[in-house]
Coordinates of C-alpha atoms and ligand atoms in Angstrom, one line a residue:
X1 CA 301.2 247.9 6.7
X2 CA 297.8 247.4 5.3
X3 CA 296.1 244.0 5.2
X4 CA 294.2 242.3 2.4
X5 CA 290.6 242.9 3.1
X6 CA 287.4 241.0 2.4
X7 CA 284.1 242.6 3.1
X8 CA 281.1 240.7 4.4
X9 CA 278.0 242.6 3.5
X10 CA 275.3 241.8 6.0
X11 CA 271.8 241.3 4.7
X12 CA 270.4 240.3 8.1
X13 CA 271.4 236.7 8.2
X14 CA 271.9 234.8 11.4
X15 CA 275.4 233.6 10.4
X16 CA 277.1 236.9 9.5
X17 CA 279.6 236.7 12.3
X18 CA 280.3 233.1 11.5
X19 CA 281.2 234.0 7.9
X20 CA 283.6 236.6 9.2
X21 CA 285.2 234.1 11.6
X22 CA 285.7 231.6 8.8
X23 CA 287.3 234.2 6.5
X24 CA 289.7 235.1 9.3
X25 CA 290.5 231.4 9.9
X26 CA 291.9 231.5 6.4
X27 CA 294.2 234.3 7.8
X28 CA 292.5 236.9 5.8
X29 CA 291.2 240.1 7.5
X30 CA 287.6 240.8 7.0
X31 CA 285.0 243.2 8.2
X32 CA 281.2 242.9 8.5
X33 CA 279.4 246.0 7.1
X34 CA 275.7 246.7 6.5
X35 CA 274.3 246.3 3.0
X36 CA 273.5 250.0 3.4
X37 CA 277.2 251.0 3.2
X38 CA 277.6 253.5 0.4
X39 CA 279.4 252.2 -2.7
X40 CA 282.0 255.0 -2.5
X41 CA 282.9 253.8 1.0
X42 CA 283.2 250.3 -0.2
X43 CA 285.4 251.3 -3.1
X44 CA 287.6 253.3 -0.8
X45 CA 288.2 250.2 1.4
X46 CA 289.6 248.4 -1.7
X47 CA 288.4 244.9 -0.8
X48 CA 289.8 241.9 -2.6
X49 CA 286.4 240.2 -2.4
X50 CA 282.9 240.7 -1.1
X51 CA 280.6 238.1 0.5
X52 CA 276.8 238.8 0.6
X53 CA 275.3 237.1 3.7
X54 CA 272.0 235.3 3.9
X55 CA 268.9 237.1 5.1
X56 CA 265.5 236.3 6.5
X57 CA 263.4 237.6 3.6
X58 CA 262.3 236.9 0.1
X59 CA 264.0 239.3 -2.3
X60 CA 260.7 240.4 -3.8
X61 CA 259.3 241.8 -0.6
X62 CA 259.2 245.7 -0.5
X63 CA 261.1 245.8 2.8
X64 CA 263.8 243.3 1.7
X65 CA 267.4 244.5 1.9
X66 CA 268.8 245.4 -1.5
X67 CA 271.7 247.4 -2.7
X68 CA 272.7 249.2 -5.9
X69 CA 273.7 246.7 -8.5
X70 CA 276.8 248.9 -9.2
X71 CA 278.4 246.8 -6.5
X72 CA 278.5 244.0 -9.0
X73 CA 280.1 246.1 -11.7
X74 CA 283.3 247.0 -9.7
X75 CA 285.2 244.0 -10.9
X76 CA 285.5 242.8 -7.3
X77 CA 284.8 239.0 -6.9
X78 CA 281.5 238.4 -5.1
X79 CA 280.1 235.3 -3.3
X80 CA 276.4 235.4 -2.5
X81 CA 275.3 233.0 0.2
X82 CA 271.6 232.0 0.3
X83 CA 269.7 235.3 0.3
X84 CA 272.9 236.8 -1.0
X85 CA 272.8 234.5 -4.0
X86 CA 269.1 235.3 -4.5
X87 CA 269.9 239.0 -4.4
X88 CA 272.5 238.4 -7.2
X89 CA 269.9 236.7 -9.3
X90 CA 267.4 239.4 -8.6
X91 CA 269.8 242.3 -9.4
X92 CA 271.1 240.7 -12.6
X93 CA 267.8 239.7 -14.1
X94 CA 267.3 236.0 -13.2
X95 CA 264.2 234.6 -11.6
X96 CA 263.5 233.6 -8.0
X97 CA 260.3 231.7 -7.1
X98 CA 258.6 231.1 -3.8
X99 CA 258.5 227.4 -3.1
X100 CA 254.7 227.3 -2.6
X101 CA 255.2 223.6 -3.1
X102 CA 256.9 222.5 0.1
X103 CA 258.8 219.9 -2.0
X104 CA 260.9 222.7 -3.5
X105 CA 262.0 224.4 -0.2
X106 CA 265.0 222.8 1.5
X107 CA 266.1 222.7 5.1
X108 CA 269.0 220.9 6.7
X109 CA 271.6 218.5 5.4
X110 CA 271.3 218.0 1.7
X111 CA 273.2 216.0 -0.8
X112 CA 274.6 218.2 -3.6
X113 CA 276.6 217.4 -6.7
X114 CA 279.2 220.1 -7.4
X115 CA 281.2 220.9 -10.5
X116 CA 284.8 220.5 -9.5
X117 CA 286.1 222.2 -12.6
X118 CA 284.8 225.5 -11.2
X119 CA 287.5 227.3 -9.1
X120 CA 285.0 227.6 -6.3
X121 CA 285.0 223.8 -5.9
X122 CA 288.5 223.0 -7.2
X123 CA 290.0 220.0 -5.5
X124 CA 286.8 219.0 -3.6
X125 CA 284.7 215.8 -3.7
X126 CA 282.0 215.9 -6.3
X127 CA 279.2 214.6 -4.1
X128 CA 279.0 216.4 -0.9
X129 CA 276.7 217.3 2.0
X130 CA 275.7 221.0 2.3
X131 CA 273.4 222.8 4.7
X132 CA 270.4 224.3 3.0
X133 CA 267.9 226.7 4.5
X134 CA 265.7 228.4 2.0
X135 CA 262.0 228.8 1.1
X136 CA 262.5 230.6 -2.2
X137 CA 264.5 229.0 -5.0
X138 CA 266.4 230.1 -8.1
X139 CA 264.4 229.0 -11.1
X140 CA 266.4 230.9 -13.8
X141 CA 270.0 232.3 -13.5
X142 CA 270.9 235.6 -15.0
X143 CA 272.7 235.8 -18.4
X144 CA 276.3 234.7 -18.2
X145 CA 275.7 232.4 -15.2
X146 CA 275.7 228.6 -15.2
X147 CA 274.9 226.0 -12.6
X148 CA 277.9 224.6 -10.8
X149 CA 276.0 222.5 -8.2
X150 CA 272.6 221.0 -7.9
X151 CA 270.6 218.9 -5.4
X152 CA 267.7 216.8 -6.2
X153 CA 265.3 219.7 -5.6
X154 CA 267.5 222.6 -6.5
X155 CA 268.9 222.9 -10.0
X156 CA 270.9 226.0 -9.0
X157 CA 272.4 225.0 -5.7
X158 CA 275.4 226.9 -6.8
X159 CA 275.9 229.1 -9.8
X160 CA 278.8 231.1 -11.3
X161 CA 279.6 233.8 -13.9
X162 CA 283.3 232.9 -14.0
X163 CA 284.2 235.7 -16.3
X164 CA 282.9 238.4 -14.0
X165 CA 283.9 236.3 -10.9
X166 CA 280.4 236.4 -9.5
X167 CA 279.4 233.3 -7.5
X168 CA 276.3 232.3 -5.6
X169 CA 275.5 229.3 -3.4
X170 CA 272.1 228.5 -2.1
X171 CA 273.5 226.7 0.9
X172 CA 275.6 227.9 3.9
X173 CA 279.3 227.1 3.4
X174 CA 280.1 228.8 6.8
X175 CA 278.4 226.2 9.0
X176 CA 280.1 223.0 9.9
X177 CA 277.2 220.9 8.5
X178 CA 278.4 221.8 5.1
X179 CA 281.2 219.3 5.0
X180 CA 283.5 221.0 2.5
X181 CA 282.3 224.5 3.3
X182 CA 285.5 225.7 4.8
X183 CA 287.4 224.7 1.7
X184 CA 284.8 226.2 -0.5
X185 CA 285.3 229.6 1.2
X186 CA 289.1 229.0 1.0
X187 CA 288.8 228.5 -2.7
X188 CA 286.8 231.7 -3.1
X189 CA 289.3 233.7 -1.1
X190 CA 292.5 232.4 -2.6
X191 CA 291.7 231.1 -6.0
X192 CA 289.1 233.6 -7.0
X193 CA 289.9 236.8 -5.0
X194 CA 293.7 236.1 -5.1
X195 CA 294.2 236.6 -1.3
X196 CA 297.5 235.3 0.1
X197 CA 296.5 235.4 3.8
X198 CA 298.5 238.0 5.6
X199 CA 296.4 238.3 8.8
X200 CA 298.3 237.0 11.7
X201 CA 298.4 238.1 15.3
X202 CA 302.0 239.1 15.1
X203 CA 301.2 241.5 12.3
X204 CA 298.1 242.7 14.1
X205 CA 300.1 243.4 17.3
X206 CA 302.8 245.3 15.3
X207 CA 300.2 247.5 13.5
X208 CA 298.2 248.1 16.7
X209 CA 301.2 249.1 18.7
X210 CA 302.4 251.5 16.0
X211 CA 298.9 253.0 15.7
X212 CA 298.5 253.5 19.4
X213 CA 301.9 255.2 19.7
X214 CA 301.0 257.5 16.9
X215 CA 297.7 258.4 18.3
X216 CA 298.6 258.8 22.0
X217 CA 301.9 260.7 21.3
X218 CA 303.1 261.8 24.7
X219 CA 299.5 261.9 26.2
X220 CA 298.2 259.8 29.1
X221 CA 295.8 256.9 29.0
X222 CA 293.6 255.2 31.6
X223 CA 292.3 251.7 31.7
X224 CA 289.9 249.9 34.0
X225 CA 291.5 246.4 34.4
X226 CA 289.1 243.7 35.5
X227 CA 291.4 240.8 35.1
X228 CA 289.1 239.4 32.3
X229 CA 290.7 238.3 29.0
X230 CA 289.7 241.5 27.1
X231 CA 290.9 244.1 29.5
X232 CA 294.0 242.1 30.3
X233 CA 295.0 241.8 26.6
X234 CA 294.2 245.4 26.1
X235 CA 296.5 246.3 29.0
X236 CA 299.3 244.2 27.7
X237 CA 299.1 245.8 24.3
X238 CA 299.0 249.3 25.7
X239 CA 301.9 248.4 28.0
X240 CA 304.0 247.5 25.0
X241 CA 302.9 250.6 23.1
X242 CA 303.1 253.4 25.6
X243 CA 304.4 251.9 28.9
X244 CA 304.3 254.3 31.8
X245 CA 301.9 256.7 29.9
X246 CA 299.2 254.2 30.8
X247 CA 297.7 253.9 34.2
X248 CA 295.5 250.9 34.8
X249 CA 293.2 250.7 37.8
X250 CA 292.3 247.3 39.1
X251 CA 289.4 247.6 41.6
X252 CA 289.6 244.4 43.6
X253 CA 286.1 244.1 45.1
X254 CA 287.0 241.2 47.2
X255 CA 284.6 239.0 45.3
X256 CA 287.1 237.5 42.9
X257 CA 287.9 233.8 42.9
X258 CA 290.6 232.4 45.2
X259 CA 294.0 234.2 44.7
X260 CA 292.8 235.9 41.5
X261 CA 293.5 239.4 42.7
X262 CA 297.1 238.5 43.3
X263 CA 297.4 236.8 40.0
X264 CA 296.2 239.9 38.2
X265 CA 298.6 242.0 40.2
X266 CA 301.5 239.6 39.4
X267 CA 300.8 239.8 35.7
X268 CA 300.8 243.5 35.5
X269 CA 302.6 245.1 38.4
X270 CA 306.0 244.9 36.6
X271 CA 304.8 245.5 33.1
X272 CA 306.0 249.0 32.9
X273 CA 302.6 250.6 33.3
X274 CA 301.4 252.5 36.4
X275 CA 299.4 249.7 38.1
X276 CA 297.0 250.7 40.8
X277 CA 295.3 247.9 42.8
X278 CA 292.5 249.1 45.0
X279 CA 291.7 246.6 47.7
X280 CA 288.1 247.6 48.3
X281 CA 286.8 244.3 49.6
X282 CA 285.7 245.6 52.9
X283 CA 284.0 248.5 51.4
X284 CA 282.0 246.4 49.0
X285 CA 281.1 243.8 51.6
X286 CA 280.0 246.6 53.9
X287 CA 277.6 247.9 51.2
X288 CA 276.3 244.4 50.5
X289 CA 275.7 243.4 54.1
X290 CA 272.2 242.0 54.5
X291 CA 271.3 242.5 50.8
X292 CA 269.7 239.4 49.4
X293 CA 268.0 240.4 46.2
X294 CA 270.2 239.7 43.1
X295 CA 269.5 242.8 41.1
X296 CA 270.1 245.0 44.2
X297 CA 273.5 243.2 44.6
X298 CA 274.4 243.9 41.0
X299 CA 273.3 247.6 41.3
X300 CA 275.3 248.2 44.5
X301 CA 278.4 246.6 43.0
X302 CA 278.1 248.5 39.8
X303 CA 277.7 251.8 41.5
X304 CA 280.3 251.2 44.1
X305 CA 282.7 250.2 41.4
X306 CA 282.2 253.4 39.5
X307 CA 282.7 255.4 42.7
X308 CA 286.0 253.7 43.6
X309 CA 287.2 254.0 40.0
X310 CA 286.3 257.7 40.0
X311 CA 288.1 258.4 43.2
X312 CA 291.3 256.8 41.9
X313 CA 291.0 258.5 38.5
X314 CA 290.8 261.9 40.2
X315 CA 294.1 261.2 41.9
X316 CA 295.7 260.8 38.5
X317 CA 294.3 264.0 37.1
X318 CA 293.5 264.7 33.5
X319 CA 293.9 261.9 31.1
X320 CA 293.7 262.1 27.3
X321 CA 292.5 258.6 26.5
X322 CA 290.2 256.0 28.1
X323 CA 291.0 252.5 26.9
X324 CA 288.2 250.0 26.6
X325 CA 288.3 246.3 25.8
X326 CA 285.4 246.3 23.3
X327 CA 285.6 243.3 21.0
X328 CA 284.2 242.7 17.5
X329 CA 281.0 240.8 18.4
X330 CA 280.1 243.8 20.6
X331 CA 280.6 246.1 17.6
X332 CA 278.6 243.9 15.3
X333 CA 275.8 243.4 17.8
X334 CA 275.6 246.9 19.1
X335 CA 272.3 248.4 18.2
X336 CA 270.8 245.1 17.1
X337 CA 267.3 245.0 18.6
X338 CA 266.1 245.2 22.1
X339 CA 266.2 241.8 23.6
X340 CA 264.5 241.6 27.0
X341 CA 266.8 242.3 29.9
X342 CA 266.9 239.1 31.9
X343 CA 269.7 240.3 34.2
X344 CA 271.4 243.7 34.2
X345 CA 275.0 243.0 33.4
X346 CA 277.5 245.1 35.3
X347 CA 280.5 245.0 33.0
X348 CA 283.7 246.4 34.4
X349 CA 284.9 247.0 30.8
X350 CA 282.0 249.1 29.8
X351 CA 282.8 252.3 31.7
X352 CA 282.1 255.7 32.3
X353 CA 281.2 259.1 31.1
X354 CA 282.4 261.0 34.1
X355 CA 286.2 260.8 33.7
X356 CA 287.4 263.8 31.8
X357 CA 289.1 262.4 28.7
X358 CA 289.4 263.4 25.0
X359 CA 288.9 260.1 23.2
X360 CA 288.3 256.4 23.7
X361 CA 290.8 253.8 22.4
X362 CA 289.4 250.4 21.7
X363 CA 292.4 248.4 20.5
X364 CA 290.5 245.1 20.3
X365 CA 287.4 246.3 18.5
X366 CA 288.3 244.3 15.4
X367 CA 288.9 241.0 17.1
X368 CA 286.9 238.0 17.9
X369 CA 287.3 236.4 21.3
X370 CA 289.6 233.6 20.1
X371 CA 291.7 236.2 18.3
X372 CA 291.9 238.2 21.5
X373 CA 293.3 235.1 23.2
X374 CA 295.7 234.5 20.4
X375 CA 296.9 238.1 20.6
X376 CA 297.3 237.6 24.4
X377 CA 299.5 234.6 23.8
X378 CA 301.5 236.5 21.1
X379 CA 302.1 239.3 23.6
X380 CA 303.3 236.9 26.3
X381 CA 300.3 237.3 28.6
X382 CA 300.2 234.8 31.4
X383 CA 298.3 231.7 30.1
X384 CA 296.0 231.7 33.2
X385 CA 294.7 235.1 32.1
X386 CA 294.6 234.2 28.4
X387 CA 292.4 231.2 29.1
X388 CA 290.4 232.7 31.9
X389 CA 286.8 231.6 31.5
X390 CA 284.1 234.3 31.6
X391 CA 283.6 235.7 35.1
X392 CA 280.7 238.0 35.9
X393 CA 281.5 241.6 36.9
X394 CA 279.8 241.2 40.3
X395 CA 281.9 238.1 40.9
X396 CA 281.0 235.7 43.7
X397 CA 278.3 238.0 45.0
X398 CA 275.9 236.4 42.5
X399 CA 277.2 232.9 43.3
X400 CA 276.3 233.2 47.0
X401 CA 272.5 232.9 47.2
X402 CA 271.1 235.4 49.6
X403 CA 273.1 237.5 51.9
X404 CA 276.9 237.7 51.7
X405 CA 279.3 237.5 54.5
X406 CA 283.1 237.4 54.5
X407 CA 282.9 233.8 55.8
X408 CA 280.7 232.7 53.0
X409 CA 283.0 234.3 50.4
X410 CA 286.0 232.4 51.9
X411 CA 284.0 229.1 51.9
X412 CA 283.0 229.5 48.3
X413 CA 286.5 230.6 47.2
X414 CA 287.9 227.4 48.7
X415 CA 285.3 225.1 47.3
X416 CA 285.4 226.7 43.8
X417 CA 289.2 226.4 43.7
X418 CA 289.0 222.7 44.3
X419 CA 286.4 222.3 41.6
X420 CA 288.6 224.2 39.2
X421 CA 291.7 222.3 40.1
X422 CA 290.0 218.9 39.5
X423 CA 288.5 220.0 36.3
X424 CA 292.0 221.0 35.1
X425 CA 293.5 217.7 36.4
X426 CA 290.9 215.9 34.3
X427 CA 292.0 217.9 31.3
X428 CA 288.5 219.5 30.9
X429 CA 289.4 223.1 31.6
X430 CA 289.3 224.3 28.0
X431 CA 286.4 222.2 26.8
X432 CA 283.8 223.2 29.4
X433 CA 283.0 226.8 28.6
X434 CA 282.1 227.9 32.1
X435 CA 282.2 226.1 35.4
X436 CA 281.9 227.2 38.9
X437 CA 280.6 226.5 42.4
X438 CA 277.5 228.2 44.0
X439 CA 277.0 228.5 47.7
X440 CA 273.3 227.9 48.2
X441 CA 272.1 229.2 51.5
X442 CA 270.3 226.0 52.1
X443 CA 271.4 223.9 55.0
X444 CA 270.8 220.3 55.5
X445 CA 271.6 217.5 57.9
X446 CA 274.6 215.3 57.4
X447 CA 276.8 212.9 59.4
X448 CA 280.5 213.2 59.7
X449 CA 282.6 211.0 61.9
X450 CA 280.1 210.1 64.6
X451 CA 278.4 213.5 64.7
X452 CA 275.5 215.1 63.1
X453 CA 276.2 218.2 60.9
X454 CA 273.9 220.9 59.8
X455 CA 275.7 222.7 57.0
X456 CA 275.5 224.4 53.6
X457 CA 274.8 222.7 50.3
X458 CA 277.1 223.6 47.5
X459 CA 276.0 223.4 43.9
X460 CA 278.4 222.8 41.0
X461 CA 277.6 224.1 37.6
X462 CA 279.3 223.4 34.2
X463 CA 278.0 224.4 30.8
X464 CA 278.9 224.1 27.2
X465 CA 277.9 227.0 25.0
X466 CA 279.2 229.0 22.1
X467 CA 277.4 232.3 22.8
X468 CA 276.3 232.1 26.4
X469 CA 272.7 233.0 25.2
X470 CA 271.8 229.3 25.4
X471 CA 273.8 226.6 27.1
X472 CA 273.7 222.9 27.8
X473 CA 274.8 221.5 31.1
X474 CA 278.1 219.7 30.7
X475 CA 278.3 215.9 31.1
X476 CA 281.2 216.0 33.5
X477 CA 282.2 212.3 34.2
X478 CA 280.9 211.0 37.5
X479 CA 284.3 210.0 38.7
X480 CA 285.5 213.6 38.3
X481 CA 282.4 214.8 40.2
X482 CA 283.0 212.3 42.9
X483 CA 286.6 213.4 43.4
X484 CA 285.4 217.0 43.6
X485 CA 282.7 216.1 46.1
X486 CA 284.9 214.1 48.4
X487 CA 287.6 216.7 48.4
X488 CA 285.2 219.6 49.1
X489 CA 283.4 218.1 52.0
X490 CA 286.7 217.0 53.5
X491 CA 288.7 220.1 52.9
X492 CA 286.2 223.0 53.2
X493 CA 284.5 223.8 56.4
X494 CA 280.7 224.3 56.6
X495 CA 279.8 222.3 53.5
X496 CA 278.3 218.8 53.9
X497 CA 276.4 218.3 50.7
X498 CA 277.2 218.8 47.0
X499 CA 274.7 218.8 44.1
X500 CA 275.3 219.1 40.4
X501 CA 273.1 221.5 38.3
X502 CA 271.6 219.6 35.4
X503 CA 269.5 222.3 33.9
X504 CA 270.2 223.9 30.6
X505 CA 269.6 227.5 29.5
X506 CA 266.8 228.1 28.9
X507 CA 264.9 227.5 31.2
X508 CA 267.7 228.2 33.8
X509 CA 270.3 230.9 33.4
X510 CA 274.0 230.1 33.7
X511 CA 274.5 232.0 36.9
X512 CA 272.1 231.2 39.8
X513 CA 271.3 234.8 40.5
Ligands
XMP1 P1 273.3 234.2 32.6 O1 273.4 233.9 34.0 O2 272.6 235.4 32.2 O3 274.8 234.5 32.1 O4 272.9 233.0 31.8 C1 275.3 234.6 30.8 C2 276.8 235.0 30.9 O5 276.9 236.3 31.4 C3 277.6 236.2 32.6 N1 277.0 237.1 33.6 C4 277.4 238.3 33.9 N2 278.5 239.0 33.4 N3 277.9 240.8 34.8 C5 278.7 240.3 33.9 O6 279.7 240.9 33.5 C6 276.8 240.2 35.3 O7 276.1 240.7 36.1 C7 276.5 238.9 34.8 N4 275.6 238.0 35.1 C8 275.9 236.9 34.3 C9 277.6 234.8 33.1 O8 278.7 234.5 33.9 C10 277.6 234.1 31.8 O9 278.9 234.0 31.2

């Protein structure tokens, strides 16, 4: 079954992924492609509509992204957003002017009056708040276009050539600050492009299972299962598609949270796949003994992980396919710039080049994180795994400051479990994006009963973030923190002091190491 498709052509804007997300929230499948995609390729994809994203530049600069205006002659409806709208104007002979006069550039929430007789704004309120962010402005629209929205400063806040189904908005309908933006995109998709909305996780699962079966035939596949959402959902999908032709290797490095290894095993051991759990805790802790430097810990765990995986893979012999849990944001972001490496991330999903296989299967490469979760639910994956918060590959090793011992691991596991339990009891487990305990290696004096103690300080951390690149510390209610604190010092040995981390990222990172 093929889905209706809408293309998002990326001109370098910061919201390209968000636009794709919004389209999918309307149950319409969409893909983000570069503006450099050849026209022939675009035609072959047969999109029902095209959205041009914003971009950082002025259309008149030599280096600005442009494409052949043939794209506008295919009879496919187009919505240009911000730079995308200016590109439409540029390509079709209108005029853009730089707002030398600061009074003509707009940034932030702006009142706009829209023409509700246009299909783009059908059924919406006439006066509305939109999110503007532009320096250049449209001073003359191309022939055939008319204004369908204006603000005080901007005569062409929105424009349309309704006959050719070409639309442009100077603002960003994809961001929440544009109050009716979601409905505007909905109007474009349904009323202008004629989409019905056939993108559901049930249909995705059906198609993916059929495609995987076709591809794998009677071959063998191998998957490194970390217990994270992505590899767990990939495993469940493959289990339904090819059952015992899949072997998944779960390397338990002994640095998971309390009971987590057993939960992963319980979720997959009877799922019809060959499930191999390698209990390598002692081996990892042996290698880590006495190591205090965070990057060395990461490196040791990364290397040891590969070694263990390799040994197990060799026992299976030749496999045809290696399954990876790559998701769509990784695909969109891959190759984008070279941001400074703050921490080297050891990702259990991102494996190896040494296992002898024919091809890689990435069954989630078209999905956003929330869609991966929805797919997990559709496939009947244990809710605990579906809603698992992000957990770093090196696990608790980077949440124990300084050297790691089995006793410290056990102490942290117990304390962290109490924290998580109380957060769930308070109903906060899905609203705080990541929360965990850190065993600092600092000791301090306390008093318990009649005696003096000299024990560890435990730090609690909770953050709210959408992308994990920046994060704000969570305002966890004091009474919840109090309950956690009382329980931990009473129930966990060797901890006599609890602190809450109130730094955001930047300047701190989310993890302590
Ligand atoms: P930081 O600490 O860099 O974390 O602010 C951002 C996000 O990445 C996770 N993280 C890791 N994930 N291997 C991983 O797979 C790592 O070494 C690692 N270090 C940090 C962290 O949990 C947060 O979600």
